[in-house]
Amino acid sequence: AHEDFTKRVKSLKVHLEDLTAKKVHWDARYDLRRFLAPGDSPRLLETTPAVPNIGDRRRFLTLCPPEGGGPHTYELSVTALDLQDNPIEYFTD
């Protein structure tokens, strides 16, 4: 991992939206440091829980457009936040 990123990152903010249906499929924040063992680098594991009470949809909704409908357009943004919850300038949306 990039040394500056590893030192600065505290959490990741994710937002996934179906722009066609105007529906949010995922909106959450993950604390990458909360469950670290001493000496481990910050990372997002499949089992890392979303931070409670932050985000509108902390559980990911699957991408299943209606059968027989047209294609859907999705937008995913991921922002890395530092220890003061500020976006890390080289890792935003």
mmCIF file of N, CA and C in Angstrom:
data_model
loop_
_atom_site.group_PDB
_atom_site.id
_atom_site.type_symbol
_atom_site.label_atom_id
_atom_site.label_comp_id
_atom_site.label_asym_id
_atom_site.label_seq_id
_atom_site.Cartn_x
_atom_site.Cartn_y
_atom_site.Cartn_z
ATOM 1 N N ALA A 1 0.842 -1.186 0.000
ATOM 2 C CA ALA A 1 0.000 0.000 0.000
ATOM 3 C C ALA A 1 0.884 1.245 0.000
ATOM 4 N N HIS A 2 0.353 2.315 -0.506
ATOM 5 C CA HIS A 2 1.062 3.590 -0.544
ATOM 6 C C HIS A 2 1.264 4.081 0.890
ATOM 7 N N GLU A 3 2.500 4.429 1.255
ATOM 8 C CA GLU A 3 2.830 4.784 2.638
ATOM 9 C C GLU A 3 2.026 5.976 3.150
ATOM 10 N N ASP A 4 1.888 7.034 2.341
ATOM 11 C CA ASP A 4 1.119 8.207 2.773
ATOM 12 C C ASP A 4 -0.345 7.842 3.006
ATOM 13 N N PHE A 5 -0.906 7.057 2.095
ATOM 14 C CA PHE A 5 -2.297 6.635 2.222
ATOM 15 C C PHE A 5 -2.490 5.800 3.489
ATOM 16 N N THR A 6 -1.620 4.855 3.718
ATOM 17 C CA THR A 6 -1.721 3.975 4.879
ATOM 18 C C THR A 6 -1.674 4.764 6.179
ATOM 19 N N LYS A 7 -0.825 5.793 6.243
ATOM 20 C CA LYS A 7 -0.732 6.611 7.457
ATOM 21 C C LYS A 7 -1.972 7.477 7.657
ATOM 22 N N ARG A 8 -2.573 7.957 6.566
ATOM 23 C CA ARG A 8 -3.655 8.940 6.668
ATOM 24 C C ARG A 8 -5.060 8.363 6.713
ATOM 25 N N VAL A 9 -5.301 7.254 6.042
ATOM 26 C CA VAL A 9 -6.676 6.767 5.881
ATOM 27 C C VAL A 9 -7.251 6.253 7.204
ATOM 28 N N LYS A 10 -8.475 6.653 7.454
ATOM 29 C CA LYS A 10 -9.226 6.140 8.607
ATOM 30 C C LYS A 10 -10.440 5.343 8.129
ATOM 31 N N SER A 11 -11.144 5.887 7.121
ATOM 32 C CA SER A 11 -12.369 5.221 6.695
ATOM 33 C C SER A 11 -12.608 5.412 5.203
ATOM 34 N N LEU A 12 -13.507 4.594 4.672
ATOM 35 C CA LEU A 12 -13.958 4.713 3.288
ATOM 36 C C LEU A 12 -15.446 5.001 3.286
ATOM 37 N N LYS A 13 -15.836 5.933 2.431
ATOM 38 C CA LYS A 13 -17.246 6.271 2.239
ATOM 39 C C LYS A 13 -17.629 5.767 0.846
ATOM 40 N N VAL A 14 -18.710 4.999 0.757
ATOM 41 C CA VAL A 14 -19.155 4.447 -0.522
ATOM 42 C C VAL A 14 -20.591 4.889 -0.814
ATOM 43 N N HIS A 15 -20.863 5.099 -2.088
ATOM 44 C CA HIS A 15 -22.216 5.475 -2.515
ATOM 45 C C HIS A 15 -22.434 4.879 -3.905
ATOM 46 N N LEU A 16 -23.465 4.044 -4.023
ATOM 47 C CA LEU A 16 -23.820 3.424 -5.301
ATOM 48 C C LEU A 16 -25.278 3.735 -5.580
ATOM 49 N N GLU A 17 -25.517 4.308 -6.748
ATOM 50 C CA GLU A 17 -26.874 4.724 -7.090
ATOM 51 C C GLU A 17 -27.248 4.257 -8.490
ATOM 52 N N ASP A 18 -28.471 3.777 -8.623
ATOM 53 C CA ASP A 18 -29.063 3.476 -9.925
ATOM 54 C C ASP A 18 -29.610 4.804 -10.438
ATOM 55 N N LEU A 19 -28.923 5.401 -11.389
ATOM 56 C CA LEU A 19 -29.323 6.708 -11.892
ATOM 57 C C LEU A 19 -30.606 6.627 -12.714
ATOM 58 N N THR A 20 -30.849 5.475 -13.313
ATOM 59 C CA THR A 20 -32.052 5.291 -14.120
ATOM 60 C C THR A 20 -33.297 5.276 -13.230
ATOM 61 N N ALA A 21 -33.247 4.483 -12.167
ATOM 62 C CA ALA A 21 -34.397 4.347 -11.263
ATOM 63 C C ALA A 21 -34.354 5.348 -10.111
ATOM 64 N N LYS A 22 -33.267 6.111 -10.045
ATOM 65 C CA LYS A 22 -33.086 7.068 -8.943
ATOM 66 C C LYS A 22 -33.224 6.362 -7.584
ATOM 67 N N LYS A 23 -32.437 5.277 -7.440
ATOM 68 C CA LYS A 23 -32.498 4.449 -6.235
ATOM 69 C C LYS A 23 -31.082 4.225 -5.701
ATOM 70 N N VAL A 24 -30.892 4.475 -4.419
ATOM 71 C CA VAL A 24 -29.606 4.249 -3.775
ATOM 72 C C VAL A 24 -29.494 2.773 -3.402
ATOM 73 N N HIS A 25 -28.414 2.129 -3.850
ATOM 74 C CA HIS A 25 -28.182 0.718 -3.552
ATOM 75 C C HIS A 25 -27.194 0.525 -2.417
ATOM 76 N N TRP A 26 -26.397 1.566 -2.139
ATOM 77 C CA TRP A 26 -25.378 1.432 -1.092
ATOM 78 C C TRP A 26 -24.937 2.823 -0.699
ATOM 79 N N ASP A 27 -24.945 3.130 0.568
ATOM 80 C CA ASP A 27 -24.490 4.420 1.073
ATOM 81 C C ASP A 27 -24.021 4.191 2.501
ATOM 82 N N ALA A 28 -22.711 4.048 2.676
ATOM 83 C CA ALA A 28 -22.188 3.659 3.981
ATOM 84 C C ALA A 28 -20.766 4.167 4.165
ATOM 85 N N ARG A 29 -20.317 4.071 5.405
ATOM 86 C CA ARG A 29 -18.933 4.397 5.730
ATOM 87 C C ARG A 29 -18.355 3.205 6.493
ATOM 88 N N TYR A 30 -17.084 2.894 6.216
ATOM 89 C CA TYR A 30 -16.398 1.777 6.850
ATOM 90 C C TYR A 30 -15.149 2.277 7.560
ATOM 91 N N ASP A 31 -15.037 2.001 8.850
ATOM 92 C CA ASP A 31 -13.872 2.377 9.646
ATOM 93 C C ASP A 31 -12.803 1.305 9.425
ATOM 94 N N LEU A 32 -11.741 1.677 8.720
ATOM 95 C CA LEU A 32 -10.704 0.709 8.365
ATOM 96 C C LEU A 32 -9.737 0.431 9.510
ATOM 97 N N ARG A 33 -9.796 1.201 10.566
ATOM 98 C CA ARG A 33 -8.859 1.048 11.679
ATOM 99 C C ARG A 33 -9.485 0.393 12.910
ATOM 100 N N ARG A 34 -10.785 0.326 12.969
ATOM 101 C CA ARG A 34 -11.471 -0.111 14.186
ATOM 102 C C ARG A 34 -11.069 -1.509 14.656
ATOM 103 N N PHE A 35 -10.920 -2.440 13.744
ATOM 104 C CA PHE A 35 -10.651 -3.829 14.127
ATOM 105 C C PHE A 35 -9.225 -4.270 13.797
ATOM 106 N N LEU A 36 -8.312 -3.309 13.649
ATOM 107 C CA LEU A 36 -6.927 -3.638 13.306
ATOM 108 C C LEU A 36 -6.186 -4.265 14.483
ATOM 109 N N ALA A 37 -5.382 -5.263 14.168
ATOM 110 C CA ALA A 37 -4.453 -5.797 15.155
ATOM 111 C C ALA A 37 -3.193 -4.934 15.098
ATOM 112 N N PRO A 38 -2.460 -4.837 16.170
ATOM 113 C CA PRO A 38 -1.227 -4.036 16.159
ATOM 114 C C PRO A 38 -0.315 -4.445 15.001
ATOM 115 N N GLY A 39 0.144 -3.447 14.251
ATOM 116 C CA GLY A 39 1.043 -3.692 13.124
ATOM 117 C C GLY A 39 0.352 -3.940 11.794
ATOM 118 N N ASP A 40 -0.948 -4.157 11.789
ATOM 119 C CA ASP A 40 -1.685 -4.384 10.540
ATOM 120 C C ASP A 40 -1.905 -3.073 9.800
ATOM 121 N N SER A 41 -1.986 -3.154 8.481
ATOM 122 C CA SER A 41 -2.316 -1.995 7.656
ATOM 123 C C SER A 41 -3.836 -1.867 7.544
ATOM 124 N N PRO A 42 -4.341 -0.637 7.438
ATOM 125 C CA PRO A 42 -5.794 -0.462 7.272
ATOM 126 C C PRO A 42 -6.283 -1.166 6.010
ATOM 127 N N ARG A 43 -7.423 -1.840 6.122
ATOM 128 C CA ARG A 43 -7.979 -2.537 4.956
ATOM 129 C C ARG A 43 -9.470 -2.792 5.187
ATOM 130 N N LEU A 44 -10.170 -2.958 4.089
ATOM 131 C CA LEU A 44 -11.592 -3.276 4.137
ATOM 132 C C LEU A 44 -11.754 -4.758 3.855
ATOM 133 N N LEU A 45 -12.295 -5.462 4.814
ATOM 134 C CA LEU A 45 -12.544 -6.890 4.647
ATOM 135 C C LEU A 45 -14.014 -7.112 4.331
ATOM 136 N N GLU A 46 -14.319 -8.247 3.787
ATOM 137 C CA GLU A 46 -15.708 -8.581 3.480
ATOM 138 C C GLU A 46 -16.576 -8.559 4.734
ATOM 139 N N THR A 47 -15.973 -8.822 5.875
ATOM 140 C CA THR A 47 -16.716 -8.883 7.137
ATOM 141 C C THR A 47 -16.702 -7.565 7.925
ATOM 142 N N THR A 48 -16.049 -6.529 7.394
ATOM 143 C CA THR A 48 -16.014 -5.251 8.097
ATOM 144 C C THR A 48 -17.418 -4.651 8.129
ATOM 145 N N PRO A 49 -17.950 -4.379 9.321
ATOM 146 C CA PRO A 49 -19.308 -3.815 9.384
ATOM 147 C C PRO A 49 -19.294 -2.322 9.058
ATOM 148 N N ALA A 50 -20.385 -1.834 8.508
ATOM 149 C CA ALA A 50 -20.539 -0.402 8.264
ATOM 150 C C ALA A 50 -20.649 0.325 9.599
ATOM 151 N N VAL A 51 -20.199 1.579 9.610
ATOM 152 C CA VAL A 51 -20.309 2.408 10.820
ATOM 153 C C VAL A 51 -21.796 2.662 11.083
ATOM 154 N N PRO A 52 -22.273 2.378 12.292
ATOM 155 C CA PRO A 52 -23.695 2.599 12.600
ATOM 156 C C PRO A 52 -24.095 4.070 12.463
ATOM 157 N N ASN A 53 -25.320 4.285 12.037
ATOM 158 C CA ASN A 53 -25.941 5.613 11.965
ATOM 159 C C ASN A 53 -25.272 6.590 10.998
ATOM 160 N N ILE A 54 -24.453 6.099 10.080
ATOM 161 C CA ILE A 54 -23.872 6.944 9.040
ATOM 162 C C ILE A 54 -24.219 6.313 7.700
ATOM 163 N N GLY A 55 -24.872 7.082 6.845
ATOM 164 C CA GLY A 55 -25.270 6.580 5.532
ATOM 165 C C GLY A 55 -26.738 6.205 5.500
ATOM 166 N N ASP A 56 -27.291 6.273 4.294
ATOM 167 C CA ASP A 56 -28.716 5.987 4.108
ATOM 168 C C ASP A 56 -29.011 4.519 3.830
ATOM 169 N N ARG A 57 -28.022 3.756 3.369
ATOM 170 C CA ARG A 57 -28.231 2.337 3.067
ATOM 171 C C ARG A 57 -26.927 1.609 3.359
ATOM 172 N N ARG A 58 -26.815 1.136 4.600
ATOM 173 C CA ARG A 58 -25.567 0.516 5.030
ATOM 174 C C ARG A 58 -25.404 -0.916 4.542
ATOM 175 N N ARG A 59 -26.488 -1.528 4.111
ATOM 176 C CA ARG A 59 -26.404 -2.875 3.524
ATOM 177 C C ARG A 59 -26.558 -2.748 2.018
ATOM 178 N N PHE A 60 -25.683 -3.396 1.282
ATOM 179 C CA PHE A 60 -25.665 -3.331 -0.177
ATOM 180 C C PHE A 60 -26.909 -4.002 -0.761
ATOM 181 N N LEU A 61 -27.614 -3.299 -1.642
ATOM 182 C CA LEU A 61 -28.728 -3.889 -2.394
ATOM 183 C C LEU A 61 -28.188 -4.436 -3.706
ATOM 184 N N THR A 62 -28.602 -5.630 -4.062
ATOM 185 C CA THR A 62 -28.119 -6.214 -5.313
ATOM 186 C C THR A 62 -28.611 -5.417 -6.516
ATOM 187 N N LEU A 63 -27.932 -5.593 -7.632
ATOM 188 C CA LEU A 63 -28.264 -4.880 -8.864
ATOM 189 C C LEU A 63 -29.141 -5.774 -9.723
ATOM 190 N N CYS A 64 -30.430 -5.591 -9.633
ATOM 191 C CA CYS A 64 -31.384 -6.410 -10.389
ATOM 192 C C CYS A 64 -32.425 -5.509 -11.056
ATOM 193 N N PRO A 65 -32.100 -4.950 -12.224
ATOM 194 C CA PRO A 65 -33.111 -4.142 -12.920
ATOM 195 C C PRO A 65 -34.314 -5.010 -13.274
ATOM 196 N N PRO A 66 -35.499 -4.418 -13.397
ATOM 197 C CA PRO A 66 -36.698 -5.188 -13.727
ATOM 198 C C PRO A 66 -36.542 -5.950 -15.041
ATOM 199 N N GLU A 67 -37.032 -7.177 -15.046
ATOM 200 C CA GLU A 67 -36.968 -8.004 -16.255
ATOM 201 C C GLU A 67 -37.789 -7.356 -17.361
ATOM 202 N N GLY A 68 -37.240 -7.344 -18.546
ATOM 203 C CA GLY A 68 -37.943 -6.773 -19.685
ATOM 204 C C GLY A 68 -37.765 -5.269 -19.814
ATOM 205 N N GLY A 69 -37.154 -4.644 -18.828
ATOM 206 C CA GLY A 69 -36.912 -3.212 -18.887
ATOM 207 C C GLY A 69 -35.627 -2.917 -19.644
ATOM 208 N N GLY A 70 -35.375 -1.674 -19.864
ATOM 209 C CA GLY A 70 -34.154 -1.272 -20.555
ATOM 210 C C GLY A 70 -32.946 -1.312 -19.630
ATOM 211 N N PRO A 71 -31.804 -0.955 -20.171
ATOM 212 C CA PRO A 71 -30.578 -0.933 -19.363
ATOM 213 C C PRO A 71 -30.637 0.165 -18.301
ATOM 214 N N HIS A 72 -29.902 -0.042 -17.239
ATOM 215 C CA HIS A 72 -29.816 0.935 -16.164
ATOM 216 C C HIS A 72 -28.387 1.463 -16.088
ATOM 217 N N THR A 73 -28.245 2.690 -15.673
ATOM 218 C CA THR A 73 -26.942 3.308 -15.481
ATOM 219 C C THR A 73 -26.695 3.440 -13.981
ATOM 220 N N TYR A 74 -25.506 2.997 -13.547
ATOM 221 C CA TYR A 74 -25.145 3.034 -12.132
ATOM 222 C C TYR A 74 -23.931 3.934 -11.941
ATOM 223 N N GLU A 75 -23.872 4.562 -10.771
ATOM 224 C CA GLU A 75 -22.724 5.390 -10.434
ATOM 225 C C GLU A 75 -22.227 4.990 -9.056
ATOM 226 N N LEU A 76 -20.933 4.641 -8.988
ATOM 227 C CA LEU A 76 -20.291 4.263 -7.731
ATOM 228 C C LEU A 76 -19.231 5.303 -7.403
ATOM 229 N N SER A 77 -19.281 5.833 -6.188
ATOM 230 C CA SER A 77 -18.215 6.725 -5.742
ATOM 231 C C SER A 77 -17.641 6.175 -4.440
ATOM 232 N N VAL A 78 -16.318 6.259 -4.342
ATOM 233 C CA VAL A 78 -15.602 5.811 -3.152
ATOM 234 C C VAL A 78 -14.672 6.947 -2.749
ATOM 235 N N THR A 79 -14.760 7.351 -1.489
ATOM 236 C CA THR A 79 -13.932 8.430 -0.978
ATOM 237 C C THR A 79 -13.195 7.943 0.257
ATOM 238 N N ALA A 80 -11.881 8.152 0.277
ATOM 239 C CA ALA A 80 -11.088 7.836 1.458
ATOM 240 C C ALA A 80 -11.063 9.061 2.365
ATOM 241 N N LEU A 81 -11.300 8.841 3.655
ATOM 242 C CA LEU A 81 -11.304 9.923 4.634
ATOM 243 C C LEU A 81 -10.134 9.747 5.596
ATOM 244 N N ASP A 82 -9.530 10.885 5.978
ATOM 245 C CA ASP A 82 -8.387 10.827 6.885
ATOM 246 C C ASP A 82 -8.843 10.771 8.344
ATOM 247 N N LEU A 83 -7.893 10.889 9.251
ATOM 248 C CA LEU A 83 -8.186 10.760 10.676
ATOM 249 C C LEU A 83 -9.111 11.854 11.200
ATOM 250 N N GLN A 84 -9.219 12.984 10.478
ATOM 251 C CA GLN A 84 -10.126 14.072 10.865
ATOM 252 C C GLN A 84 -11.416 14.049 10.042
ATOM 253 N N ASP A 85 -11.666 12.958 9.322
ATOM 254 C CA ASP A 85 -12.843 12.772 8.462
ATOM 255 C C ASP A 85 -12.866 13.722 7.268
ATOM 256 N N ASN A 86 -11.699 14.178 6.834
ATOM 257 C CA ASN A 86 -11.582 14.993 5.618
ATOM 258 C C ASN A 86 -11.217 14.090 4.452
ATOM 259 N N PRO A 87 -11.744 14.354 3.248
ATOM 260 C CA PRO A 87 -11.366 13.551 2.084
ATOM 261 C C PRO A 87 -9.861 13.634 1.808
ATOM 262 N N ILE A 88 -9.264 12.494 1.490
ATOM 263 C CA ILE A 88 -7.858 12.468 1.064
ATOM 264 C C ILE A 88 -7.853 12.893 -0.398
ATOM 265 N N GLU A 89 -7.153 13.969 -0.704
ATOM 266 C CA GLU A 89 -7.278 14.660 -1.983
ATOM 267 C C GLU A 89 -7.042 13.777 -3.210
ATOM 268 N N TYR A 90 -6.224 12.771 -3.133
ATOM 269 C CA TYR A 90 -5.956 11.927 -4.302
ATOM 270 C C TYR A 90 -6.815 10.660 -4.321
ATOM 271 N N PHE A 91 -7.788 10.554 -3.403
ATOM 272 C CA PHE A 91 -8.655 9.376 -3.359
ATOM 273 C C PHE A 91 -10.080 9.801 -3.045
ATOM 274 N N THR A 92 -10.662 10.537 -3.985
ATOM 275 C CA THR A 92 -12.052 10.961 -3.826
ATOM 276 C C THR A 92 -12.836 10.559 -5.045
ATOM 277 N N ASP A 93 -14.141 10.410 -4.831
ATOM 278 C CA ASP A 93 -15.085 10.061 -5.895
ATOM 279 C C ASP A 93 -14.344 9.725 -7.138
#
